[in-house]
């Protein structure tokens, strides 16, 4: 039985994508092999790679002066790759701290440059985004980094920061492809695949041309954006299966109607859940309304003792991975692109029933 998987990551993938992967698992594109067994330098895989990039460019309307890299190592490796590619030792970069993931990015970057925390939401318990007018940006920042959607706290930026000529760098791991995006506002976008793109092990980096070539000499070549761009992300063997599956996800998104359609669907899913939580008098979500994530919805029960029961009964009803992150507790429902509206409806029905039985 296929369950409704509310995991924050690795997360649910679209069923048609999984079914296609299964159908061509042992004989991909007439090769008599799985896609995992073919050469990444062969014509067939190169065509796959080119199509995946073209489809992603189409979906996000990525301007021509941006390079798209399909890298290994997860979003976490980019926490280090970004300062090492974009800033000299001793340079300053601005970071906005809005939760666990931006906090980790700050800790890693601080090993390579001076971090100026331009704004910090820790005082509010990571329940919102400090207004940009109150940020303390440095005058000579190499870039400004923020996490557009804090996967653990369920906080999403309701705006794209204004940084004038300072390159804007964004961790979009848990919100990329959830709705249309103006890529031209960014210097660099990165995202681990396992939320809204494909399997873990693949990381997307979308970087503006003029930011290539600033890397420090000691940087390992595989982490060097300019070298990877020059080699078509094939400086060494890329995560081929992840690239393939991401390509299938991009095709699925296009077949569904593209990001405007997907975005409207995601908004409706999230709003139905928040509206129920707010009106329930039972469940609560602490995040400022303007900053509530469409992708990750944390919520609490009236008593923490009920959490284990909630998770167990939900799983029995086919609704799995609703436990909150171990750092923050509570519950969390992740509603990525692959979560159908029917899954959210099933969750709402379960939550109503649970509240009635455990008041
Ligand atoms: C999951 C996540 C990460 C970490 O991704 P890894 O691929 O595990 O390194 C970083 N940032 C955000 C916003 C995430 O959701």
mmCIF file of C-alpha atoms and ligand atoms in Angstrom:
data_model
loop_
_atom_site.group_PDB
_atom_site.id
_atom_site.type_symbol
_atom_site.label_atom_id
_atom_site.label_comp_id
_atom_site.label_asym_id
_atom_site.label_seq_id
_atom_site.Cartn_x
_atom_site.Cartn_y
_atom_site.Cartn_z
ATOM 1 C CA UNK A 1 0.000 0.000 0.000
ATOM 2 C CA UNK A 2 1.285 3.468 -0.866
ATOM 3 C CA UNK A 3 1.008 5.848 2.111
ATOM 4 C CA UNK A 4 0.734 9.608 2.308
ATOM 5 C CA UNK A 5 4.296 10.532 3.283
ATOM 6 C CA UNK A 6 4.550 13.881 5.089
ATOM 7 C CA UNK A 7 8.315 13.622 5.599
ATOM 8 C CA UNK A 8 10.367 16.822 5.414
ATOM 9 C CA UNK A 9 13.077 14.996 3.500
ATOM 10 C CA UNK A 10 13.872 12.699 1.913
ATOM 11 C CA UNK A 11 10.325 13.364 0.869
ATOM 12 C CA UNK A 12 7.546 11.898 -1.240
ATOM 13 C CA UNK A 13 8.126 11.731 -4.990
ATOM 14 C CA UNK A 14 5.371 11.885 -7.622
ATOM 15 C CA UNK A 15 3.935 8.418 -8.212
ATOM 16 C CA UNK A 16 4.072 8.695 -12.045
ATOM 17 C CA UNK A 17 7.797 9.431 -11.760
ATOM 18 C CA UNK A 18 8.410 6.365 -9.606
ATOM 19 C CA UNK A 19 6.346 4.228 -11.948
ATOM 20 C CA UNK A 20 8.301 5.390 -14.983
ATOM 21 C CA UNK A 21 11.590 4.734 -13.185
ATOM 22 C CA UNK A 22 10.359 1.253 -12.334
ATOM 23 C CA UNK A 23 9.236 0.568 -15.896
ATOM 24 C CA UNK A 24 12.635 1.464 -17.353
ATOM 25 C CA UNK A 25 14.742 0.246 -14.442
ATOM 26 C CA UNK A 26 16.407 -2.653 -16.230
ATOM 27 C CA UNK A 27 16.364 -1.293 -19.780
ATOM 28 C CA UNK A 28 16.681 2.461 -20.023
ATOM 29 C CA UNK A 29 16.303 4.178 -23.406
ATOM 30 C CA UNK A 30 16.886 0.931 -25.287
ATOM 31 C CA UNK A 31 20.353 0.526 -23.776
ATOM 32 C CA UNK A 32 19.683 -2.893 -22.267
ATOM 33 C CA UNK A 33 20.938 -1.415 -18.978
ATOM 34 C CA UNK A 34 19.575 0.675 -16.161
ATOM 35 C CA UNK A 35 20.372 4.378 -16.281
ATOM 36 C CA UNK A 36 22.697 3.744 -13.318
ATOM 37 C CA UNK A 37 24.834 1.446 -15.446
ATOM 38 C CA UNK A 38 25.462 3.659 -18.477
ATOM 39 C CA UNK A 39 28.431 5.966 -18.928
ATOM 40 C CA UNK A 40 27.813 9.536 -17.860
ATOM 41 C CA UNK A 41 29.930 10.557 -20.846
ATOM 42 C CA UNK A 42 27.911 8.564 -23.370
ATOM 43 C CA UNK A 43 25.581 10.280 -25.828
ATOM 44 C CA UNK A 44 22.409 8.931 -24.194
ATOM 45 C CA UNK A 45 23.212 10.207 -20.735
ATOM 46 C CA UNK A 46 24.438 13.529 -22.088
ATOM 47 C CA UNK A 47 21.099 13.948 -23.850
ATOM 48 C CA UNK A 48 19.289 13.164 -20.609
ATOM 49 C CA UNK A 49 21.425 15.705 -18.738
ATOM 50 C CA UNK A 50 20.836 18.388 -21.341
ATOM 51 C CA UNK A 51 17.080 17.802 -21.349
ATOM 52 C CA UNK A 52 16.892 17.945 -17.541
ATOM 53 C CA UNK A 53 18.693 21.278 -17.563
ATOM 54 C CA UNK A 54 16.539 22.624 -20.401
ATOM 55 C CA UNK A 55 13.341 21.593 -18.600
ATOM 56 C CA UNK A 56 14.512 23.209 -15.368
ATOM 57 C CA UNK A 57 15.410 26.387 -17.252
ATOM 58 C CA UNK A 58 11.957 26.347 -18.770
ATOM 59 C CA UNK A 59 10.164 25.788 -15.471
ATOM 60 C CA UNK A 60 12.023 28.546 -13.605
ATOM 61 C CA UNK A 61 12.578 30.801 -16.642
ATOM 62 C CA UNK A 62 16.282 30.852 -15.769
ATOM 63 C CA UNK A 63 17.992 33.684 -17.680
ATOM 64 C CA UNK A 64 20.829 32.817 -20.094
ATOM 65 C CA UNK A 65 23.495 34.437 -17.916
ATOM 66 C CA UNK A 66 23.030 31.772 -15.229
ATOM 67 C CA UNK A 67 24.724 28.385 -15.136
ATOM 68 C CA UNK A 68 22.934 25.333 -13.742
ATOM 69 C CA UNK A 69 25.108 22.812 -11.906
ATOM 70 C CA UNK A 70 24.063 19.290 -10.908
ATOM 71 C CA UNK A 71 26.434 18.507 -8.035
ATOM 72 C CA UNK A 72 26.927 15.914 -5.323
ATOM 73 C CA UNK A 73 27.224 16.472 -1.610
ATOM 74 C CA UNK A 74 23.933 17.866 -0.348
ATOM 75 C CA UNK A 75 22.966 21.407 0.535
ATOM 76 C CA UNK A 76 25.223 21.194 3.593
ATOM 77 C CA UNK A 77 28.355 21.037 1.456
ATOM 78 C CA UNK A 78 27.253 24.288 -0.174
ATOM 79 C CA UNK A 79 27.378 25.981 3.243
ATOM 80 C CA UNK A 80 31.171 25.741 2.797
ATOM 81 C CA UNK A 81 31.383 25.822 -1.001
ATOM 82 C CA UNK A 82 29.651 29.218 -1.145
ATOM 83 C CA UNK A 83 32.129 31.209 0.962
ATOM 84 C CA UNK A 84 35.055 29.382 -0.661
ATOM 85 C CA UNK A 85 33.783 30.196 -4.162
ATOM 86 C CA UNK A 86 32.515 33.709 -3.638
ATOM 87 C CA UNK A 87 34.732 35.409 -1.072
ATOM 88 C CA UNK A 88 38.383 35.849 -0.195
ATOM 89 C CA UNK A 89 39.628 34.910 3.277
ATOM 90 C CA UNK A 90 39.030 37.880 5.550
ATOM 91 C CA UNK A 91 36.088 39.162 3.495
ATOM 92 C CA UNK A 92 32.730 39.777 5.151
ATOM 93 C CA UNK A 93 29.440 38.184 4.170
ATOM 94 C CA UNK A 94 25.993 39.058 5.512
ATOM 95 C CA UNK A 95 23.795 36.243 6.807
ATOM 96 C CA UNK A 96 20.219 36.329 8.040
ATOM 97 C CA UNK A 97 19.491 33.874 10.830
ATOM 98 C CA UNK A 98 15.897 32.645 10.736
ATOM 99 C CA UNK A 99 16.209 29.059 11.978
ATOM 100 C CA UNK A 100 18.213 25.874 12.110
ATOM 101 C CA UNK A 101 19.318 25.777 8.478
ATOM 102 C CA UNK A 102 20.493 29.362 8.208
ATOM 103 C CA UNK A 103 22.189 28.816 11.580
ATOM 104 C CA UNK A 104 24.124 25.881 10.190
ATOM 105 C CA UNK A 105 25.064 27.888 7.103
ATOM 106 C CA UNK A 106 26.396 30.637 9.381
ATOM 107 C CA UNK A 107 28.427 28.223 11.507
ATOM 108 C CA UNK A 108 30.087 26.689 8.453
ATOM 109 C CA UNK A 109 30.733 30.002 6.687
ATOM 110 C CA UNK A 110 32.325 31.446 9.818
ATOM 111 C CA UNK A 111 35.211 29.021 9.302
ATOM 112 C CA UNK A 112 36.122 30.777 6.035
ATOM 113 C CA UNK A 113 35.228 34.455 6.370
ATOM 114 C CA UNK A 114 33.795 37.119 8.648
ATOM 115 C CA UNK A 115 30.079 36.543 9.118
ATOM 116 C CA UNK A 116 27.926 39.558 9.845
ATOM 117 C CA UNK A 117 24.569 38.347 11.154
ATOM 118 C CA UNK A 118 22.494 41.114 9.597
ATOM 119 C CA UNK A 119 19.298 39.993 11.310
ATOM 120 C CA UNK A 120 18.512 37.336 13.878
ATOM 121 C CA UNK A 121 15.111 35.801 14.567
ATOM 122 C CA UNK A 122 16.301 33.715 17.529
ATOM 123 C CA UNK A 123 14.754 36.180 19.992
ATOM 124 C CA UNK A 124 11.304 35.470 18.607
ATOM 125 C CA UNK A 125 11.880 31.713 18.752
ATOM 126 C CA UNK A 126 12.189 31.545 14.967
ATOM 127 C CA UNK A 127 8.549 32.324 14.318
ATOM 128 C CA UNK A 128 9.008 34.969 11.657
ATOM 129 C CA UNK A 129 11.344 37.026 9.496
ATOM 130 C CA UNK A 130 12.693 40.350 10.854
ATOM 131 C CA UNK A 131 11.578 43.221 8.576
ATOM 132 C CA UNK A 132 14.312 44.031 6.094
ATOM 133 C CA UNK A 133 14.331 47.693 7.149
ATOM 134 C CA UNK A 134 15.776 46.566 10.504
ATOM 135 C CA UNK A 135 18.626 44.493 9.084
ATOM 136 C CA UNK A 136 22.205 45.608 9.681
ATOM 137 C CA UNK A 137 23.836 44.941 6.325
ATOM 138 C CA UNK A 138 27.547 45.559 5.958
ATOM 139 C CA UNK A 139 28.661 48.016 3.334
ATOM 140 C CA UNK A 140 31.194 45.746 1.659
ATOM 141 C CA UNK A 141 29.609 42.284 1.929
ATOM 142 C CA UNK A 142 30.811 39.666 -0.554
ATOM 143 C CA UNK A 143 27.202 38.428 -0.620
ATOM 144 C CA UNK A 144 24.078 38.181 1.503
ATOM 145 C CA UNK A 145 22.855 34.690 2.389
ATOM 146 C CA UNK A 146 19.410 33.670 3.579
ATOM 147 C CA UNK A 147 17.310 30.536 3.796
ATOM 148 C CA UNK A 148 14.073 31.219 1.932
ATOM 149 C CA UNK A 149 12.205 28.436 3.706
ATOM 150 C CA UNK A 150 13.255 27.135 7.105
ATOM 151 C CA UNK A 151 12.234 23.502 6.814
ATOM 152 C CA UNK A 152 12.305 22.793 10.555
ATOM 153 C CA UNK A 153 10.571 25.925 11.872
ATOM 154 C CA UNK A 154 8.138 26.257 8.988
ATOM 155 C CA UNK A 155 9.128 29.879 8.327
ATOM 156 C CA UNK A 156 9.157 31.139 4.735
ATOM 157 C CA UNK A 157 10.309 34.573 3.579
ATOM 158 C CA UNK A 158 7.343 36.542 2.198
ATOM 159 C CA UNK A 159 9.782 38.705 0.201
ATOM 160 C CA UNK A 160 13.064 38.495 -1.689
ATOM 161 C CA UNK A 161 15.699 40.648 0.047
ATOM 162 C CA UNK A 162 16.949 43.779 -1.736
ATOM 163 C CA UNK A 163 20.715 43.817 -1.850
ATOM 164 C CA UNK A 164 21.487 46.235 -4.693
ATOM 165 C CA UNK A 165 24.866 45.197 -6.129
ATOM 166 C CA UNK A 166 25.660 42.710 -3.325
ATOM 167 C CA UNK A 167 24.988 39.193 -4.706
ATOM 168 C CA UNK A 168 22.001 37.523 -3.082
ATOM 169 C CA UNK A 169 22.583 33.866 -2.152
ATOM 170 C CA UNK A 170 19.645 31.679 -1.170
ATOM 171 C CA UNK A 171 19.163 28.215 0.264
ATOM 172 C CA UNK A 172 16.009 27.086 -1.525
ATOM 173 C CA UNK A 173 16.312 23.417 -0.568
ATOM 174 C CA UNK A 174 12.739 23.107 0.678
ATOM 175 C CA UNK A 175 10.914 25.629 -1.495
ATOM 176 C CA UNK A 176 12.461 25.511 -4.965
ATOM 177 C CA UNK A 177 9.896 24.613 -7.660
ATOM 178 C CA UNK A 178 6.999 25.124 -5.235
ATOM 179 C CA UNK A 179 5.895 28.227 -7.199
ATOM 180 C CA UNK A 180 7.293 30.625 -9.817
ATOM 181 C CA UNK A 181 10.494 32.455 -8.887
ATOM 182 C CA UNK A 182 12.292 35.515 -10.272
ATOM 183 C CA UNK A 183 15.751 33.979 -10.655
ATOM 184 C CA UNK A 184 17.197 37.284 -11.903
ATOM 185 C CA UNK A 185 17.027 38.647 -8.349
ATOM 186 C CA UNK A 186 19.670 36.165 -7.191
ATOM 187 C CA UNK A 187 23.394 35.749 -7.534
ATOM 188 C CA UNK A 188 23.246 32.105 -6.494
ATOM 189 C CA UNK A 189 20.514 29.636 -5.612
ATOM 190 C CA UNK A 190 21.162 26.192 -4.207
ATOM 191 C CA UNK A 191 18.960 23.308 -3.188
ATOM 192 C CA UNK A 192 19.451 19.755 -2.024
ATOM 193 C CA UNK A 193 17.271 17.498 -4.159
ATOM 194 C CA UNK A 194 15.488 15.382 -1.579
ATOM 195 C CA UNK A 195 12.664 17.817 -0.805
ATOM 196 C CA UNK A 196 11.157 18.947 -4.095
ATOM 197 C CA UNK A 197 13.494 17.686 -6.826
ATOM 198 C CA UNK A 198 14.438 14.031 -6.513
ATOM 199 C CA UNK A 199 16.528 11.651 -4.415
ATOM 200 C CA UNK A 200 19.187 12.757 -1.932
ATOM 201 C CA UNK A 201 22.761 12.929 -3.152
ATOM 202 C CA UNK A 202 22.078 15.551 -5.812
ATOM 203 C CA UNK A 203 22.304 19.291 -5.244
ATOM 204 C CA UNK A 204 21.320 22.008 -7.686
ATOM 205 C CA UNK A 205 23.317 25.216 -7.911
ATOM 206 C CA UNK A 206 22.091 28.035 -10.145
ATOM 207 C CA UNK A 207 24.789 30.684 -10.327
ATOM 208 C CA UNK A 208 25.138 33.938 -12.230
ATOM 209 C CA UNK A 209 28.046 33.991 -14.695
ATOM 210 C CA UNK A 210 29.835 36.962 -13.193
ATOM 211 C CA UNK A 211 30.257 35.136 -9.858
ATOM 212 C CA UNK A 212 32.335 32.382 -11.426
ATOM 213 C CA UNK A 213 36.092 32.686 -11.168
ATOM 214 C CA UNK A 214 36.283 34.137 -7.653
ATOM 215 C CA UNK A 215 37.168 30.814 -6.005
ATOM 216 C CA UNK A 216 40.046 30.456 -3.587
ATOM 217 C CA UNK A 217 43.087 28.630 -4.928
ATOM 218 C CA UNK A 218 42.939 25.875 -2.284
ATOM 219 C CA UNK A 219 39.335 24.939 -3.091
ATOM 220 C CA UNK A 220 38.930 21.265 -4.112
ATOM 221 C CA UNK A 221 38.224 21.280 -7.859
ATOM 222 C CA UNK A 222 34.920 19.390 -7.536
ATOM 223 C CA UNK A 223 33.632 22.228 -5.336
ATOM 224 C CA UNK A 224 34.734 24.903 -7.783
ATOM 225 C CA UNK A 225 31.697 26.310 -9.609
ATOM 226 C CA UNK A 226 33.726 27.684 -12.523
ATOM 227 C CA UNK A 227 35.399 24.318 -13.169
ATOM 228 C CA UNK A 228 32.133 22.421 -12.815
ATOM 229 C CA UNK A 229 30.382 24.868 -15.148
ATOM 230 C CA UNK A 230 33.143 24.425 -17.706
ATOM 231 C CA UNK A 231 32.822 20.626 -17.488
ATOM 232 C CA UNK A 232 29.013 20.504 -17.583
ATOM 233 C CA UNK A 233 28.948 19.306 -13.936
ATOM 234 C CA UNK A 234 31.003 16.297 -15.022
ATOM 235 C CA UNK A 235 34.408 17.106 -13.618
ATOM 236 C CA UNK A 236 34.027 13.682 -12.051
ATOM 237 C CA UNK A 237 31.161 11.173 -12.135
ATOM 238 C CA UNK A 238 27.987 13.042 -11.196
ATOM 239 C CA UNK A 239 25.094 11.462 -9.243
ATOM 240 C CA UNK A 240 23.621 9.980 -12.414
ATOM 241 C CA UNK A 241 20.528 8.350 -10.960
ATOM 242 C CA UNK A 242 19.603 11.511 -9.079
ATOM 243 C CA UNK A 243 20.065 13.569 -12.228
ATOM 244 C CA UNK A 244 17.846 11.143 -14.161
ATOM 245 C CA UNK A 245 15.113 11.174 -11.532
ATOM 246 C CA UNK A 246 15.235 14.953 -11.210
ATOM 247 C CA UNK A 247 14.747 15.083 -14.976
ATOM 248 C CA UNK A 248 11.625 12.944 -14.656
ATOM 249 C CA UNK A 249 10.332 15.240 -11.908
ATOM 250 C CA UNK A 250 10.890 18.289 -14.141
ATOM 251 C CA UNK A 251 8.954 16.580 -16.953
ATOM 252 C CA UNK A 252 6.159 15.775 -14.511
ATOM 253 C CA UNK A 253 6.007 19.400 -13.338
ATOM 254 C CA UNK A 254 5.740 20.601 -16.919
ATOM 255 C CA UNK A 255 3.038 18.054 -17.702
ATOM 256 C CA UNK A 256 1.097 19.229 -14.638
ATOM 257 C CA UNK A 257 1.049 22.736 -16.096
ATOM 258 C CA UNK A 258 4.215 24.343 -14.732
ATOM 259 C CA UNK A 259 4.967 26.308 -11.596
ATOM 260 C CA UNK A 260 1.999 28.693 -11.698
ATOM 261 C CA UNK A 261 -0.373 25.726 -11.553
ATOM 262 C CA UNK A 262 1.783 23.926 -8.971
ATOM 263 C CA UNK A 263 2.026 27.109 -6.889
ATOM 264 C CA UNK A 264 -1.737 27.621 -6.785
ATOM 265 C CA UNK A 265 -2.146 24.001 -5.759
ATOM 266 C CA UNK A 266 0.486 24.312 -3.018
ATOM 267 C CA UNK A 267 -1.072 27.502 -1.690
ATOM 268 C CA UNK A 268 -4.499 25.857 -1.499
ATOM 269 C CA UNK A 269 -3.081 22.799 0.291
ATOM 270 C CA UNK A 270 -1.222 24.887 2.875
ATOM 271 C CA UNK A 271 -4.072 27.342 3.439
ATOM 272 C CA UNK A 272 -6.555 24.550 4.090
ATOM 273 C CA UNK A 273 -4.280 23.095 6.770
ATOM 274 C CA UNK A 274 -3.473 26.439 8.445
ATOM 275 C CA UNK A 275 -7.150 27.460 8.387
ATOM 276 C CA UNK A 276 -8.127 24.227 10.088
ATOM 277 C CA UNK A 277 -5.320 24.510 12.699
ATOM 278 C CA UNK A 278 -6.209 28.120 13.552
ATOM 279 C CA UNK A 279 -9.912 27.396 13.846
ATOM 280 C CA UNK A 280 -9.562 24.103 15.679
ATOM 281 C CA UNK A 281 -9.070 25.461 19.211
ATOM 282 C CA UNK A 282 -6.941 22.327 19.607
ATOM 283 C CA UNK A 283 -3.888 22.458 17.346
ATOM 284 C CA UNK A 284 -1.569 25.485 17.196
ATOM 285 C CA UNK A 285 1.062 26.883 14.837
ATOM 286 C CA UNK A 286 3.280 29.665 16.243
ATOM 287 C CA UNK A 287 4.544 31.208 12.991
ATOM 288 C CA UNK A 288 3.581 34.775 11.980
ATOM 289 C CA UNK A 289 0.829 34.486 9.371
ATOM 290 C CA UNK A 290 2.806 36.333 6.690
ATOM 291 C CA UNK A 291 5.771 33.952 7.110
ATOM 292 C CA UNK A 292 4.014 30.613 7.165
ATOM 293 C CA UNK A 293 5.622 28.027 4.937
ATOM 294 C CA UNK A 294 3.598 26.401 2.171
ATOM 295 C CA UNK A 295 5.913 23.414 2.306
ATOM 296 C CA UNK A 296 6.446 22.621 5.991
ATOM 297 C CA UNK A 297 3.643 23.086 8.517
ATOM 298 C CA UNK A 298 4.702 22.533 12.128
ATOM 299 C CA UNK A 299 1.916 22.234 14.674
ATOM 300 C CA UNK A 300 1.442 21.368 18.304
ATOM 301 C CA UNK A 301 -1.101 19.335 20.197
ATOM 302 C CA UNK A 302 -2.584 20.679 23.439
ATOM 303 C CA UNK A 303 -0.381 18.310 25.470
ATOM 304 C CA UNK A 304 3.035 16.973 24.459
ATOM 305 C CA UNK A 305 2.101 13.516 25.852
ATOM 306 C CA UNK A 306 -0.348 13.143 22.965
ATOM 307 C CA UNK A 307 2.356 13.414 20.285
ATOM 308 C CA UNK A 308 3.392 9.766 20.233
ATOM 309 C CA UNK A 309 -0.251 8.649 20.102
ATOM 310 C CA UNK A 310 -0.950 11.088 17.282
ATOM 311 C CA UNK A 311 1.980 9.822 15.241
ATOM 312 C CA UNK A 312 1.082 6.172 15.829
ATOM 313 C CA UNK A 313 -2.610 6.539 15.016
ATOM 314 C CA UNK A 314 -1.829 8.649 11.959
ATOM 315 C CA UNK A 315 0.569 6.003 10.681
ATOM 316 C CA UNK A 316 -2.123 3.366 11.185
ATOM 317 C CA UNK A 317 -4.358 5.544 8.976
ATOM 318 C CA UNK A 318 -1.666 5.638 6.257
ATOM 319 C CA UNK A 319 -0.376 9.123 7.135
ATOM 320 C CA UNK A 320 3.308 8.758 7.939
ATOM 321 C CA UNK A 321 6.280 10.835 9.076
ATOM 322 C CA UNK A 322 4.289 13.506 10.902
ATOM 323 C CA UNK A 323 6.730 13.778 13.814
ATOM 324 C CA UNK A 324 8.388 17.200 14.129
ATOM 325 C CA UNK A 325 12.149 17.557 13.824
ATOM 326 C CA UNK A 326 14.032 16.128 16.798
ATOM 327 C CA UNK A 327 15.349 19.614 17.632
ATOM 328 C CA UNK A 328 11.943 21.234 18.058
ATOM 329 C CA UNK A 329 9.467 18.434 18.799
ATOM 330 C CA UNK A 330 5.758 18.744 18.073
ATOM 331 C CA UNK A 331 4.351 17.608 14.749
ATOM 332 C CA UNK A 332 5.119 18.695 11.211
ATOM 333 C CA UNK A 333 3.352 18.037 7.928
ATOM 334 C CA UNK A 334 5.464 18.632 4.832
ATOM 335 C CA UNK A 335 3.371 19.362 1.756
ATOM 336 C CA UNK A 336 5.845 19.316 -1.112
ATOM 337 C CA UNK A 337 4.775 19.206 -4.763
ATOM 338 C CA UNK A 338 4.301 15.440 -4.701
ATOM 339 C CA UNK A 339 1.746 15.577 -1.855
ATOM 340 C CA UNK A 340 -1.671 15.474 -3.515
ATOM 341 C CA UNK A 341 -4.614 17.512 -2.229
ATOM 342 C CA UNK A 342 -6.238 14.196 -1.309
ATOM 343 C CA UNK A 343 -3.371 13.575 1.146
ATOM 344 C CA UNK A 344 -4.017 16.895 2.861
ATOM 345 C CA UNK A 345 -7.749 16.154 2.966
ATOM 346 C CA UNK A 346 -7.000 12.785 4.588
ATOM 347 C CA UNK A 347 -4.762 14.502 7.140
ATOM 348 C CA UNK A 348 -7.465 17.064 7.973
ATOM 349 C CA UNK A 349 -10.050 14.316 8.454
ATOM 350 C CA UNK A 350 -7.657 12.459 10.738
ATOM 351 C CA UNK A 351 -6.828 15.608 12.746
ATOM 352 C CA UNK A 352 -10.546 16.381 13.262
ATOM 353 C CA UNK A 353 -11.223 12.875 14.418
ATOM 354 C CA UNK A 354 -8.162 12.821 16.695
ATOM 355 C CA UNK A 355 -9.131 16.125 18.331
ATOM 356 C CA UNK A 356 -12.663 14.852 18.981
ATOM 357 C CA UNK A 357 -11.350 11.680 20.602
ATOM 358 C CA UNK A 358 -8.552 13.266 22.671
ATOM 359 C CA UNK A 359 -10.031 16.561 23.911
HETATM 360 C C1 LIG B 1 17.353 19.626 4.129
HETATM 361 C C2 LIG B 1 17.939 20.996 4.118
HETATM 362 C C3 LIG B 1 19.328 21.217 4.104
HETATM 363 C C4 LIG B 1 20.336 20.096 4.206
HETATM 364 O O1 LIG B 1 20.339 19.288 3.118
HETATM 365 P P1 LIG B 1 21.402 18.082 2.979
HETATM 366 O O2 LIG B 1 21.175 17.653 1.585
HETATM 367 O O3 LIG B 1 21.022 17.071 4.009
HETATM 368 O O4 LIG B 1 22.749 18.619 3.234
HETATM 369 C C5 LIG B 1 19.778 22.512 4.041
HETATM 370 N N1 LIG B 1 18.928 23.549 3.992
HETATM 371 C C6 LIG B 1 17.594 23.369 4.005
HETATM 372 C C7 LIG B 1 16.688 24.551 3.949
HETATM 373 C C8 LIG B 1 17.058 22.094 4.072
HETATM 374 O O5 LIG B 1 15.722 21.917 4.088
#
